[in-house]
CSV table of C-alpha atoms and ligand atoms in Angstrom, one decimal:
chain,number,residue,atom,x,y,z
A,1,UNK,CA,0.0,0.0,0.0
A,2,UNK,CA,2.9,2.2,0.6
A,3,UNK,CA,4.2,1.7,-3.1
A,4,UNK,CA,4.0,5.0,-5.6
A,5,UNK,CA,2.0,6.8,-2.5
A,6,UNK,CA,2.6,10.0,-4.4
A,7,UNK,CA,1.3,8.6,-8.1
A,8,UNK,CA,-1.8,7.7,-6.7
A,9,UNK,CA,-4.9,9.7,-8.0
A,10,UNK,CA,-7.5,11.1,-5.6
A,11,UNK,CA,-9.7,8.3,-5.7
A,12,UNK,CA,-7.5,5.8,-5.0
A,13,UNK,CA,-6.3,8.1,-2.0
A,14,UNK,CA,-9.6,8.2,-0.6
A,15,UNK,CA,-9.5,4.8,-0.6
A,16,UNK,CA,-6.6,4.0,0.9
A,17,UNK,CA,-5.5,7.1,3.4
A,18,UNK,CA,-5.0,6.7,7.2
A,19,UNK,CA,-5.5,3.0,6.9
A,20,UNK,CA,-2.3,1.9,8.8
A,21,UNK,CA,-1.6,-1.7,9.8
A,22,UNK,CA,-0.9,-0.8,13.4
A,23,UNK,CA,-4.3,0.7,13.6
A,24,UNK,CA,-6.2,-1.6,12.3
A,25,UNK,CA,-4.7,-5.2,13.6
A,26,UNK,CA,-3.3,-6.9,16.8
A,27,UNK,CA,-0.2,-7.0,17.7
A,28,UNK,CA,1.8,-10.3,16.4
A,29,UNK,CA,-1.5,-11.6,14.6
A,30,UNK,CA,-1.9,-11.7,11.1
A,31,UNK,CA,-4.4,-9.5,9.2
A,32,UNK,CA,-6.8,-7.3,10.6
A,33,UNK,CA,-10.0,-5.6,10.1
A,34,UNK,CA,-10.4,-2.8,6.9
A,35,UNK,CA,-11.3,0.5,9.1
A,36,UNK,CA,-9.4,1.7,12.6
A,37,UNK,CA,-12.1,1.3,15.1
A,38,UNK,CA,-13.4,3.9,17.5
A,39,UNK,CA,-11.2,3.8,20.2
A,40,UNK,CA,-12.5,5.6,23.0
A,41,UNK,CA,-10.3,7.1,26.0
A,42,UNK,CA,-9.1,9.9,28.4
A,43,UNK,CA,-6.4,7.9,30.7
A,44,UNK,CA,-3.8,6.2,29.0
A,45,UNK,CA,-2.1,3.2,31.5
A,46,UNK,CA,1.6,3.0,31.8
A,47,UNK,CA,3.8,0.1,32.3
A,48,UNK,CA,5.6,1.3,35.4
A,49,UNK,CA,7.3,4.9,36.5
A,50,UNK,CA,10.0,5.1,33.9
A,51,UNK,CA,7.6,4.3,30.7
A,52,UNK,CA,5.5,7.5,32.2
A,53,UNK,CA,8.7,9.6,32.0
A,54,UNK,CA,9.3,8.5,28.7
A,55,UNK,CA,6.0,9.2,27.3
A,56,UNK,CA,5.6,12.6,29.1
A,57,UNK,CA,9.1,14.0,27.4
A,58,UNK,CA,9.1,12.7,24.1
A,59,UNK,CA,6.4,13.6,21.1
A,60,UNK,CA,2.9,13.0,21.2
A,61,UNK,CA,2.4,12.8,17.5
A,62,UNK,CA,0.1,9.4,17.1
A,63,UNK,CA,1.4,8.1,20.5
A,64,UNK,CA,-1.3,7.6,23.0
A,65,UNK,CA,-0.2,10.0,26.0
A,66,UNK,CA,-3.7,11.4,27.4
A,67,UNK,CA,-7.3,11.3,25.5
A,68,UNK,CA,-7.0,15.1,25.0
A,69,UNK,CA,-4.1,13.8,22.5
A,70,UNK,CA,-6.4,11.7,20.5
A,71,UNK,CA,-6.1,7.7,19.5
A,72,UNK,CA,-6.2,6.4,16.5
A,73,UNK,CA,-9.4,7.1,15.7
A,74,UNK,CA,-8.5,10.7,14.9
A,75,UNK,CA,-5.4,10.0,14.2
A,76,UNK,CA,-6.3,8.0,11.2
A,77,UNK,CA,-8.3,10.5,9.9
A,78,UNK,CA,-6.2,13.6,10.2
A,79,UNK,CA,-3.5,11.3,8.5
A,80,UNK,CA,-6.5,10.4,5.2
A,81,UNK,CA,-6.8,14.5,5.0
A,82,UNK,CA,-2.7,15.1,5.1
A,83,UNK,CA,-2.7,12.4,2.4
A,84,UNK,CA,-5.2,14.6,0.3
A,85,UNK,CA,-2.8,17.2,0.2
A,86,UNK,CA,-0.1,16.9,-1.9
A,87,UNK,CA,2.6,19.0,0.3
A,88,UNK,CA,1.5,19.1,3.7
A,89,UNK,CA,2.9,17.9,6.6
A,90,UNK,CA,0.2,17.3,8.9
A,91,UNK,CA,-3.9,17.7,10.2
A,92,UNK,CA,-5.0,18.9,13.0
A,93,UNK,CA,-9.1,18.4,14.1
A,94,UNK,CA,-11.7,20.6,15.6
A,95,UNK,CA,-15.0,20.0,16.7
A,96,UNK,CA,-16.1,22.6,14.1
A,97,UNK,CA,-14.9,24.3,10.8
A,98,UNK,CA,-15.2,27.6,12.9
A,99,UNK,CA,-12.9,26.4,15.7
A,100,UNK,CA,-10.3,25.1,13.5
A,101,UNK,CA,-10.5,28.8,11.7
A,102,UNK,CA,-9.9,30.1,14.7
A,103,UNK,CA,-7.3,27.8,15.7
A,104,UNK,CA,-5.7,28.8,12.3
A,105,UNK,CA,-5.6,32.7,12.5
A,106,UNK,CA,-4.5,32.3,16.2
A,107,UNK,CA,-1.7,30.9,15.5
A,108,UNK,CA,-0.1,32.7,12.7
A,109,UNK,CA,-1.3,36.3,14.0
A,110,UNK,CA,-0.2,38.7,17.4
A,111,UNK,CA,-1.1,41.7,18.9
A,112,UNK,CA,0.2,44.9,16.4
A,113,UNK,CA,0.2,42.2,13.7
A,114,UNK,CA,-2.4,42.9,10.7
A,115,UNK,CA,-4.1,40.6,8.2
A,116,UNK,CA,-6.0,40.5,4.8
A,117,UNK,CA,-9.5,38.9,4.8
A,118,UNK,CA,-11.3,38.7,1.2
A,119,UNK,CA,-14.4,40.5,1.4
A,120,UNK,CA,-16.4,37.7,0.7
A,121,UNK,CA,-15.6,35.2,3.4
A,122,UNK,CA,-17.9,32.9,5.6
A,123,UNK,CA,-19.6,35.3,7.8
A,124,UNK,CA,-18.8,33.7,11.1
A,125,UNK,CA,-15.2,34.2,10.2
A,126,UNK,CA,-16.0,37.8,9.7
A,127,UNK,CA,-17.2,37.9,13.2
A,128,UNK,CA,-14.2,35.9,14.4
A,129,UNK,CA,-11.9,39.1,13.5
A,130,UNK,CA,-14.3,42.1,14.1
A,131,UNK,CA,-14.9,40.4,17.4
A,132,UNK,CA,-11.7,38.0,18.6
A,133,UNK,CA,-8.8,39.4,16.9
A,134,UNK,CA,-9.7,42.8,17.4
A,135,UNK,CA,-9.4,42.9,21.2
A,136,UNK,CA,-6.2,41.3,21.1
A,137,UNK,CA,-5.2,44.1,19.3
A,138,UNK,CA,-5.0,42.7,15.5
A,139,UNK,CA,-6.3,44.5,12.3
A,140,UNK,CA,-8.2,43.5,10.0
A,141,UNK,CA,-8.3,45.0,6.5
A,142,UNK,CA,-10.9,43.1,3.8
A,143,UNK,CA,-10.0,42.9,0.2
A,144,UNK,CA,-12.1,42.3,-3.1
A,145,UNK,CA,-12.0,38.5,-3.8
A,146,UNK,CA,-11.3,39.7,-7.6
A,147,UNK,CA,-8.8,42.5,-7.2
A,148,UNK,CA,-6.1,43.0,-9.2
A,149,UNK,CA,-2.8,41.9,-7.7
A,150,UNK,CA,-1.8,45.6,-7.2
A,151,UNK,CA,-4.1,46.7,-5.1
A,152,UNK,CA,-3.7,43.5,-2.9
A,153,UNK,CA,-0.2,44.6,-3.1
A,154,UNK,CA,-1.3,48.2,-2.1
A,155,UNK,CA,-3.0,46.9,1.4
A,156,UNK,CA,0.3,45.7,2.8
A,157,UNK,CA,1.9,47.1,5.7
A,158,UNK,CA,5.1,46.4,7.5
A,159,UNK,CA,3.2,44.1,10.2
A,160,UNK,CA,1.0,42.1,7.9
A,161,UNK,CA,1.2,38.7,8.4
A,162,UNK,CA,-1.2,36.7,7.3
A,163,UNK,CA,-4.1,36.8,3.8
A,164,UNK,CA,-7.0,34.3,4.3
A,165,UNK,CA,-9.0,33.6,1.2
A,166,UNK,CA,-12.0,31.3,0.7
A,167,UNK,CA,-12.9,30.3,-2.9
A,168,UNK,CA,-15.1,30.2,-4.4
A,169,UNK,CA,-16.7,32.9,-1.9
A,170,UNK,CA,-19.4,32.2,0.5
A,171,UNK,CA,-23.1,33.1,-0.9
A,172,UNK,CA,-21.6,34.6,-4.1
A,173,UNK,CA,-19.0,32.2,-5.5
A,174,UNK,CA,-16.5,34.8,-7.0
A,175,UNK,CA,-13.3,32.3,-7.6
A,176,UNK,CA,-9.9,34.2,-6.6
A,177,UNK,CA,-6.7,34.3,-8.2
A,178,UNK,CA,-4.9,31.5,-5.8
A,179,UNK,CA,-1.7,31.3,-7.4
A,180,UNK,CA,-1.2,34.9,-7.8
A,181,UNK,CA,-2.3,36.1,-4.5
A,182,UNK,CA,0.1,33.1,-3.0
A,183,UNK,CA,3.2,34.0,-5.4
A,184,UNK,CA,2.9,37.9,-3.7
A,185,UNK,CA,2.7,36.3,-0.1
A,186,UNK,CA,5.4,34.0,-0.7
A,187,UNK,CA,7.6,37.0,-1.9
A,188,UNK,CA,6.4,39.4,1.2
A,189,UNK,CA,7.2,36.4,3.4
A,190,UNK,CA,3.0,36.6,4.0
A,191,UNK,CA,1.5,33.3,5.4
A,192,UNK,CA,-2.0,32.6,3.7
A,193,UNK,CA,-5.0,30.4,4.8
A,194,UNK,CA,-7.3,29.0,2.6
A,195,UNK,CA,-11.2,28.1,3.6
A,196,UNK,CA,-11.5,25.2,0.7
A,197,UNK,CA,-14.6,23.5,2.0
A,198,UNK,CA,-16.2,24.5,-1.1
A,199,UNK,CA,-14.0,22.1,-3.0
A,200,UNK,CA,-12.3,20.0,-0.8
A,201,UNK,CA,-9.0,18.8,-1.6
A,202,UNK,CA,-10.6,16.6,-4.3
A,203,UNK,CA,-11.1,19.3,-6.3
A,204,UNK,CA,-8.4,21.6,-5.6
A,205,UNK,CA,-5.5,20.6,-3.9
A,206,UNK,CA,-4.7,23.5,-1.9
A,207,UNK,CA,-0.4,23.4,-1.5
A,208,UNK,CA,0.1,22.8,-5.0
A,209,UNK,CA,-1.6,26.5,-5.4
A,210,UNK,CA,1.2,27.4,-2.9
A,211,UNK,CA,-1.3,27.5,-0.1
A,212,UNK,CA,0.4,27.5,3.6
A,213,UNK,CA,-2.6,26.5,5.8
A,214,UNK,CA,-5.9,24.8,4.3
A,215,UNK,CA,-8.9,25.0,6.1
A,216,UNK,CA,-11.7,22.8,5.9
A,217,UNK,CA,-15.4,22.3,7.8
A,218,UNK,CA,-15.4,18.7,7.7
A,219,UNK,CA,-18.9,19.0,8.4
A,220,UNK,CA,-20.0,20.2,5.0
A,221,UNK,CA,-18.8,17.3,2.3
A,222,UNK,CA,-16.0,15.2,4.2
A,223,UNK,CA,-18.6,13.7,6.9
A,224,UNK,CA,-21.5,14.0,4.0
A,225,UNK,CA,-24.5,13.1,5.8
A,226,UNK,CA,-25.6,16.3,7.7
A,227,UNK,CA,-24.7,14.3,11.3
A,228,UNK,CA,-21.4,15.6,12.5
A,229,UNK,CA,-19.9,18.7,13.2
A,230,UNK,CA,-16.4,18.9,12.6
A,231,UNK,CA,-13.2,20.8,10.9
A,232,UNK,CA,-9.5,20.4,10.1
A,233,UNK,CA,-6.3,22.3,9.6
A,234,UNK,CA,-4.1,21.5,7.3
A,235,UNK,CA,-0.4,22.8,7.0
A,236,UNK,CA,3.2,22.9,5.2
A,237,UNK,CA,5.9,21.4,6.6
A,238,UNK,CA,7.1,25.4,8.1
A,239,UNK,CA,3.5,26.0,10.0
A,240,UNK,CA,2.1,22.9,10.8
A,241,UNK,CA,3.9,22.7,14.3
A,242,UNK,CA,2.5,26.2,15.2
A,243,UNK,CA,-0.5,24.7,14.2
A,244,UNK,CA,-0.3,21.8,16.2
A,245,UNK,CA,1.1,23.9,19.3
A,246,UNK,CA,-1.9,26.4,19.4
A,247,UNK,CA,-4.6,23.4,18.7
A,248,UNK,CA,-2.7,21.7,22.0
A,249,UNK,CA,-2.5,25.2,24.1
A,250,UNK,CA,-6.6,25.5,23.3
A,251,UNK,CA,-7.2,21.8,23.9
A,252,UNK,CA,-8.7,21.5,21.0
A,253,UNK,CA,-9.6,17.5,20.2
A,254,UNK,CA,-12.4,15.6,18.6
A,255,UNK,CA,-14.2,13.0,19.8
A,256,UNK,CA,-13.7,9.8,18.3
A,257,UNK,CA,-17.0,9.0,17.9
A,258,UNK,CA,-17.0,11.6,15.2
A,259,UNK,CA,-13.9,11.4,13.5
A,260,UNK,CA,-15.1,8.1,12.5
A,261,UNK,CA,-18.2,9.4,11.5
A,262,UNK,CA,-15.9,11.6,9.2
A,263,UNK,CA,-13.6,8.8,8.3
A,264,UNK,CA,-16.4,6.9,7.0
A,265,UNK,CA,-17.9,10.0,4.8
A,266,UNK,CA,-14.4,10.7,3.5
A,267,UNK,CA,-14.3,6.8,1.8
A,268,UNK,CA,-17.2,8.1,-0.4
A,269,UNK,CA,-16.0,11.6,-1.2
A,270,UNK,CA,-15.3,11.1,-4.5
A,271,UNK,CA,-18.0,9.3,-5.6
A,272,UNK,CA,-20.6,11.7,-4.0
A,273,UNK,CA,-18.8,15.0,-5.0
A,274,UNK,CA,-18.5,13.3,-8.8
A,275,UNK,CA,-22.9,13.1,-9.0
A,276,UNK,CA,-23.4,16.7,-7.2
A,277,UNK,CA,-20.9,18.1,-9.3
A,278,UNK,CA,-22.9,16.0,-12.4
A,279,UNK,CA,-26.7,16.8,-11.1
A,280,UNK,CA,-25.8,20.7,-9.7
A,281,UNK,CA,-24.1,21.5,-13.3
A,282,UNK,CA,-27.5,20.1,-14.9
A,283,UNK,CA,-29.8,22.1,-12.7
A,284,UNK,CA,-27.5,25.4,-13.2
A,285,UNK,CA,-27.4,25.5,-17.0
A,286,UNK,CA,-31.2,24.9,-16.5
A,287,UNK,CA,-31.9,27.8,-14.3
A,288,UNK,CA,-30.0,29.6,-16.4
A,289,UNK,CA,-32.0,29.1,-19.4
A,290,UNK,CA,-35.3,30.6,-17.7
A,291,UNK,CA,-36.7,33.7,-17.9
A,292,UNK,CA,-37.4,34.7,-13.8
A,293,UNK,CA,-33.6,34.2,-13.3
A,294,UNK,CA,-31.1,37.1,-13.8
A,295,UNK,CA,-28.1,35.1,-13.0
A,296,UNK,CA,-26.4,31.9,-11.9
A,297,UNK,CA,-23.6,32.1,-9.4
A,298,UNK,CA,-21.8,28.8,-10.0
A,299,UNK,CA,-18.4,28.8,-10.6
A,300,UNK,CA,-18.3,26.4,-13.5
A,301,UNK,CA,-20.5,28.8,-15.5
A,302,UNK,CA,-18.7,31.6,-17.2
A,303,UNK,CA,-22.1,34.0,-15.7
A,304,UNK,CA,-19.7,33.5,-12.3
A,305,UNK,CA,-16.9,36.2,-11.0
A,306,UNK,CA,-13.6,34.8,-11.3
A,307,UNK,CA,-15.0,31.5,-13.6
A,308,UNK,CA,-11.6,32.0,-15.5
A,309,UNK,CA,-9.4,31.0,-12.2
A,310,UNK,CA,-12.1,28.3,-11.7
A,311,UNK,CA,-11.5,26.9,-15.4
A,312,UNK,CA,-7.8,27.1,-15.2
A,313,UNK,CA,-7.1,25.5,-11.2
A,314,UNK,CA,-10.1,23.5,-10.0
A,315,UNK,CA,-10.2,19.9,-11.4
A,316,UNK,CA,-14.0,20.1,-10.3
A,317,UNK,CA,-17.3,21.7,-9.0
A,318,UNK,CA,-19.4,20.7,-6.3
A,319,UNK,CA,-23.2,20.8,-5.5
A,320,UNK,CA,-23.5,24.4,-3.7
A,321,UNK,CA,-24.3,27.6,-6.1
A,322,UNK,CA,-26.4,30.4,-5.9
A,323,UNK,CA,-28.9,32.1,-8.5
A,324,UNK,CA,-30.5,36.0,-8.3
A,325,UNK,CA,-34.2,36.2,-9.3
A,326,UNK,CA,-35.0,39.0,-12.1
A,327,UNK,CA,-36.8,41.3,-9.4
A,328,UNK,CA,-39.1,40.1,-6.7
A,329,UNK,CA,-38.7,41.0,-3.1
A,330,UNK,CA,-38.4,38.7,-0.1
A,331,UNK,CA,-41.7,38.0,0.0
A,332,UNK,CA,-41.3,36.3,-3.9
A,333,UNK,CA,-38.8,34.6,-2.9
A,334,UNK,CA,-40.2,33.3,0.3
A,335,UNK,CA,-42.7,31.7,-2.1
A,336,UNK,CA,-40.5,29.8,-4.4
A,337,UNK,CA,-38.3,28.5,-1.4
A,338,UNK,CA,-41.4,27.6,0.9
A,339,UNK,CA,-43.6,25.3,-1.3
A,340,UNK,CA,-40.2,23.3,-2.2
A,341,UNK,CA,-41.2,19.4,-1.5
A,342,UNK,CA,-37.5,17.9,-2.0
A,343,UNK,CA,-35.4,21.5,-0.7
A,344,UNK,CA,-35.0,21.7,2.7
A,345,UNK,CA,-34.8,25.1,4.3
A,346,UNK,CA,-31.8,25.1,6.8
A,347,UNK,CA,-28.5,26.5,7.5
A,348,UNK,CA,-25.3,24.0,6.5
A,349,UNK,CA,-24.7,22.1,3.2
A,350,UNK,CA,-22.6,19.2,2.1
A,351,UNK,CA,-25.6,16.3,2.8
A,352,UNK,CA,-26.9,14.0,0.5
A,353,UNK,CA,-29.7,16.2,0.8
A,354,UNK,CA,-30.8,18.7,-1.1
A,355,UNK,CA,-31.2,22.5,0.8
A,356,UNK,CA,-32.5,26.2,-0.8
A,357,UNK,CA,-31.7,28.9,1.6
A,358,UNK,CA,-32.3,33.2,1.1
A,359,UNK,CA,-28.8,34.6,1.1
A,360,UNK,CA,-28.4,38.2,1.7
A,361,UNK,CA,-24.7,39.0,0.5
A,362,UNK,CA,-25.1,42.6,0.8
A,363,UNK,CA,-25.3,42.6,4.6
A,364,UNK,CA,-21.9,40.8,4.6
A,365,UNK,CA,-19.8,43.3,2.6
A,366,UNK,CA,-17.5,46.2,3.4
A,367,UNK,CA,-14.4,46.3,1.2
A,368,UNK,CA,-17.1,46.0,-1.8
A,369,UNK,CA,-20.5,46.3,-2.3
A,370,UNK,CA,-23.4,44.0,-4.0
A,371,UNK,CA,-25.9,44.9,-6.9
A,372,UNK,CA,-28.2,42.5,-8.1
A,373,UNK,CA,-31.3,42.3,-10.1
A,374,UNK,CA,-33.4,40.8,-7.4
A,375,UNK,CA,-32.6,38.5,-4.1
A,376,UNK,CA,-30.1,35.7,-4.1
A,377,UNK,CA,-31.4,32.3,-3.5
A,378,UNK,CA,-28.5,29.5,-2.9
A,379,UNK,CA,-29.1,25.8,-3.2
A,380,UNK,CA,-27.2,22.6,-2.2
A,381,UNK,CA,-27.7,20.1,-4.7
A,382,UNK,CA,-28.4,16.8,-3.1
A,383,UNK,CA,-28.1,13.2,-4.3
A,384,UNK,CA,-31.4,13.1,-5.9
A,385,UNK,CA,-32.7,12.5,-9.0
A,386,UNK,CA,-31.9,15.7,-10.6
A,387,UNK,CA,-35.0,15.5,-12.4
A,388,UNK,CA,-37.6,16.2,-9.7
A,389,UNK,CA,-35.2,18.2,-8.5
A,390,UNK,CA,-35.7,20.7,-11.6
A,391,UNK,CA,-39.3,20.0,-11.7
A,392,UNK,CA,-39.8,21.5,-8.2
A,393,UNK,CA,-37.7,24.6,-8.8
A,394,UNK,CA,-40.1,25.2,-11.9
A,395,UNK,CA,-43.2,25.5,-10.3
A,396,UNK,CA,-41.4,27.5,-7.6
A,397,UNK,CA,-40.0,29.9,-9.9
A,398,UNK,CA,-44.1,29.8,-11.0
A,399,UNK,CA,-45.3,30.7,-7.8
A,400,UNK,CA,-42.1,33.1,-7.7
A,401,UNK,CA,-43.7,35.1,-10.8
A,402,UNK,CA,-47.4,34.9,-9.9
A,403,UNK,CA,-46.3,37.0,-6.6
A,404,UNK,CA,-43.8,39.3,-8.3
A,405,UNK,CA,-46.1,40.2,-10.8
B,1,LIG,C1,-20.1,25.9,7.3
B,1,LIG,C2,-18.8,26.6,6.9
B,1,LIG,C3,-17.9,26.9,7.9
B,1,LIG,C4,-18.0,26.5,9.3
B,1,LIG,O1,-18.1,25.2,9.6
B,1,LIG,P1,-18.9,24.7,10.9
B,1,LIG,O2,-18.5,23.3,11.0
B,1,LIG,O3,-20.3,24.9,10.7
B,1,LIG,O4,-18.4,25.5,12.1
B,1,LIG,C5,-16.7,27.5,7.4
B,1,LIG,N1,-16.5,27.9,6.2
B,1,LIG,C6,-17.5,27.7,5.2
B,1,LIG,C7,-17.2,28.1,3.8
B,1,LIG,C8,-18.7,27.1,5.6
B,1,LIG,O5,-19.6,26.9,4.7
């Protein structure tokens, strides 16, 4: 299994990653079972006095010390996500994609030091700096997700330390310019963080880009099944031990319940991402063709900001996009999302199931501003036939236009 380990396509990754033998067999018996099993623990026994010593001064990396630590439950899994990234050293879990953000700014940012967030990030994250990092006394500056490389270059200053960017962009999907913006950091000696829960490694592996830290909420595609709240870190070689260090100074773990949970989503990653990418593209190009719509935000269709960067560095699109009605108000849009019979109305995507939601980017903006022709509608293409899916969007988009007008 350990043969050509860097060959190996994604699928055959998935597959295979964080499947060690010592983790999944007994000791001097031959064989073992296919999966690491959910090993469940907060003491650890020692041998005698001197083993304790040992253990206690020597690295905790996938050695059990305490439970905060992990086993190999999570161990196995953070291992499967490294493996995903071509270039990175290590994974570290969180019991939420916001946590491990967190986690992620802490530890390349201090007081007096400033960062670049793009404009269109998650908006939790957004409160994470206005709120967090600016009573520790960091700065925040938010860019355009599609500005030109001089004016990112413009926003520098002495102390800035960090650029986060999350591509495609939450609500709106603008797609950035990764390996520009990371070719300027690397030359400014600039860590950068991207959210790529969107894509997962799957579809864009995130260190090849020249990423430093890659940032995912496992609980959106990698778990799957809308059951399990989770996130990871991911890191180069240079920042994965400051990653590591802050996760252990928060006591940040998982439990291994959940990590499981995630390991068992993550066999099927491929497979699922491959039939929303298939069944969200169909029902796109179809909302695209009707009247009521003004615009689809997905960033495999050239209608979406930045669908150039998307064309040229993403091997793939998933089963999240948004659409903006041709006029209407909240109320006509209330009444296309509320008679849905296969859309649930919820918060969260990455399910097999299928999810419309009223997004209101303006609200979230202050480097740039949002004009549309009417309100924003996004949708989480599930598993299901795409078919009915389409067939219920058309009589929304009917009740949609009877209440427009
Ligand atoms: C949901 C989400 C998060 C946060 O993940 P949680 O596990 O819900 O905390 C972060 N980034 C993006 C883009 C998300 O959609």
């Amino acid at each position: 299994m350990t043969k050509d380990r860097d060959d190996r396509k994604p699928l055959t990754r998935l597959a295979q990653a964080g499947r060690k033998p010592e983790w999944t067999g007994m000791p001097g018996q031959p064989g073992g079972i296919v999966n690491p099993p959910v090993w469940r623990a907060s003491t650890i026994l020692y041998d005698d006095v001197a083993h304790l010593r040992r253990a206690a001064s020597s690295s905790t990396h996938e050695r059990l010390f305490y439970g905060r630590k992990g086993t190999p439950t999570a161990w196995s899994l953070a291992d499967a996500l490294t493996e995903m990234e071509p270039g990175a050293e290590g994974t570290m879990l969180f019991p939420s994609g916001v946590a491990a953000i967190a986690c992620a700014l802490l530890s390349v940012l201090k007081p007096g030091d400033h960062l670049l967030m793009v404009d269109s990030a998650y908006d939790p994250t957004r409160n994470f700096c206005q709120q967090m990092l600016k009573s520790y006394g960091i700065e925040t500056t938010y860019y355009d997700p599609l500005a030109e490389i001089a004016s990112i270059r413009g926003l520098i200053h002495e102390n800035t330390r960090a650029i986060f960017l999350e591509s495609p962009g939450s609500l709106t999907f603008e797609v950035q310019d990764i390996p520009t913006i990371t070719a300027l950091a690397k030359e400014q000696g600039i860590a950068t963080l991207l959210d790529n829960t969107w894509a997962t490694p799957y579809f864009f592996p995130a260190m090849v880009h020249g990423i430093d830290i890659s940032i995912l909420a496992c609980t959106k595609y990698i778990v799957g099944h809308s059951d399990v709240m989770l996130g990871s870190v991911t890191a180069t070689p240079d920042l994965f031990p400051k990653i590591r260090q802050t996760a252990y100074l928060l006591g940040q773990m998982v439990s291994p319940d959940d990590a499981w949970l995630a390991s068992r989503g993550l066999r099927t990653l491929g497979v699922r991402l491959n039939h929303h990418q298939e069944s969200a593209l169909q029902i796109a190009h179809w909302l695209a063709a009707q009247p009521d719509v003004a615009r689809v935000l997905h960033p495999a269709l050239p209608s979406c900001p930045g669908h150039e960067h998307w064309q040229r560095d993403f091997s793939g699109s998933s089963g999240l996009f948004s659409f903006v009605l041709k006029g209407g108000d909240e109320k006509s849009r209330a009444a296309l999302i509320d008679g849905l019979a296969h859309f649930g109305i919820g918060y969260s995507w990455g399910g097999f199931e299928s999810l419309a939601l009223p997004v209101d980017p303006a609200r979230y903006r202050t480097a740039t501003s949002w004009q549309a022709e009417g309100p924003v509608v996004r949708l989480q293409i599930g598993l299901e036939d795409p078919a009915d899916l389409i067939a219920d969007l058309d009589a929304g988009l009917l009740r949609f236009r009877k209440m427009r007008g």
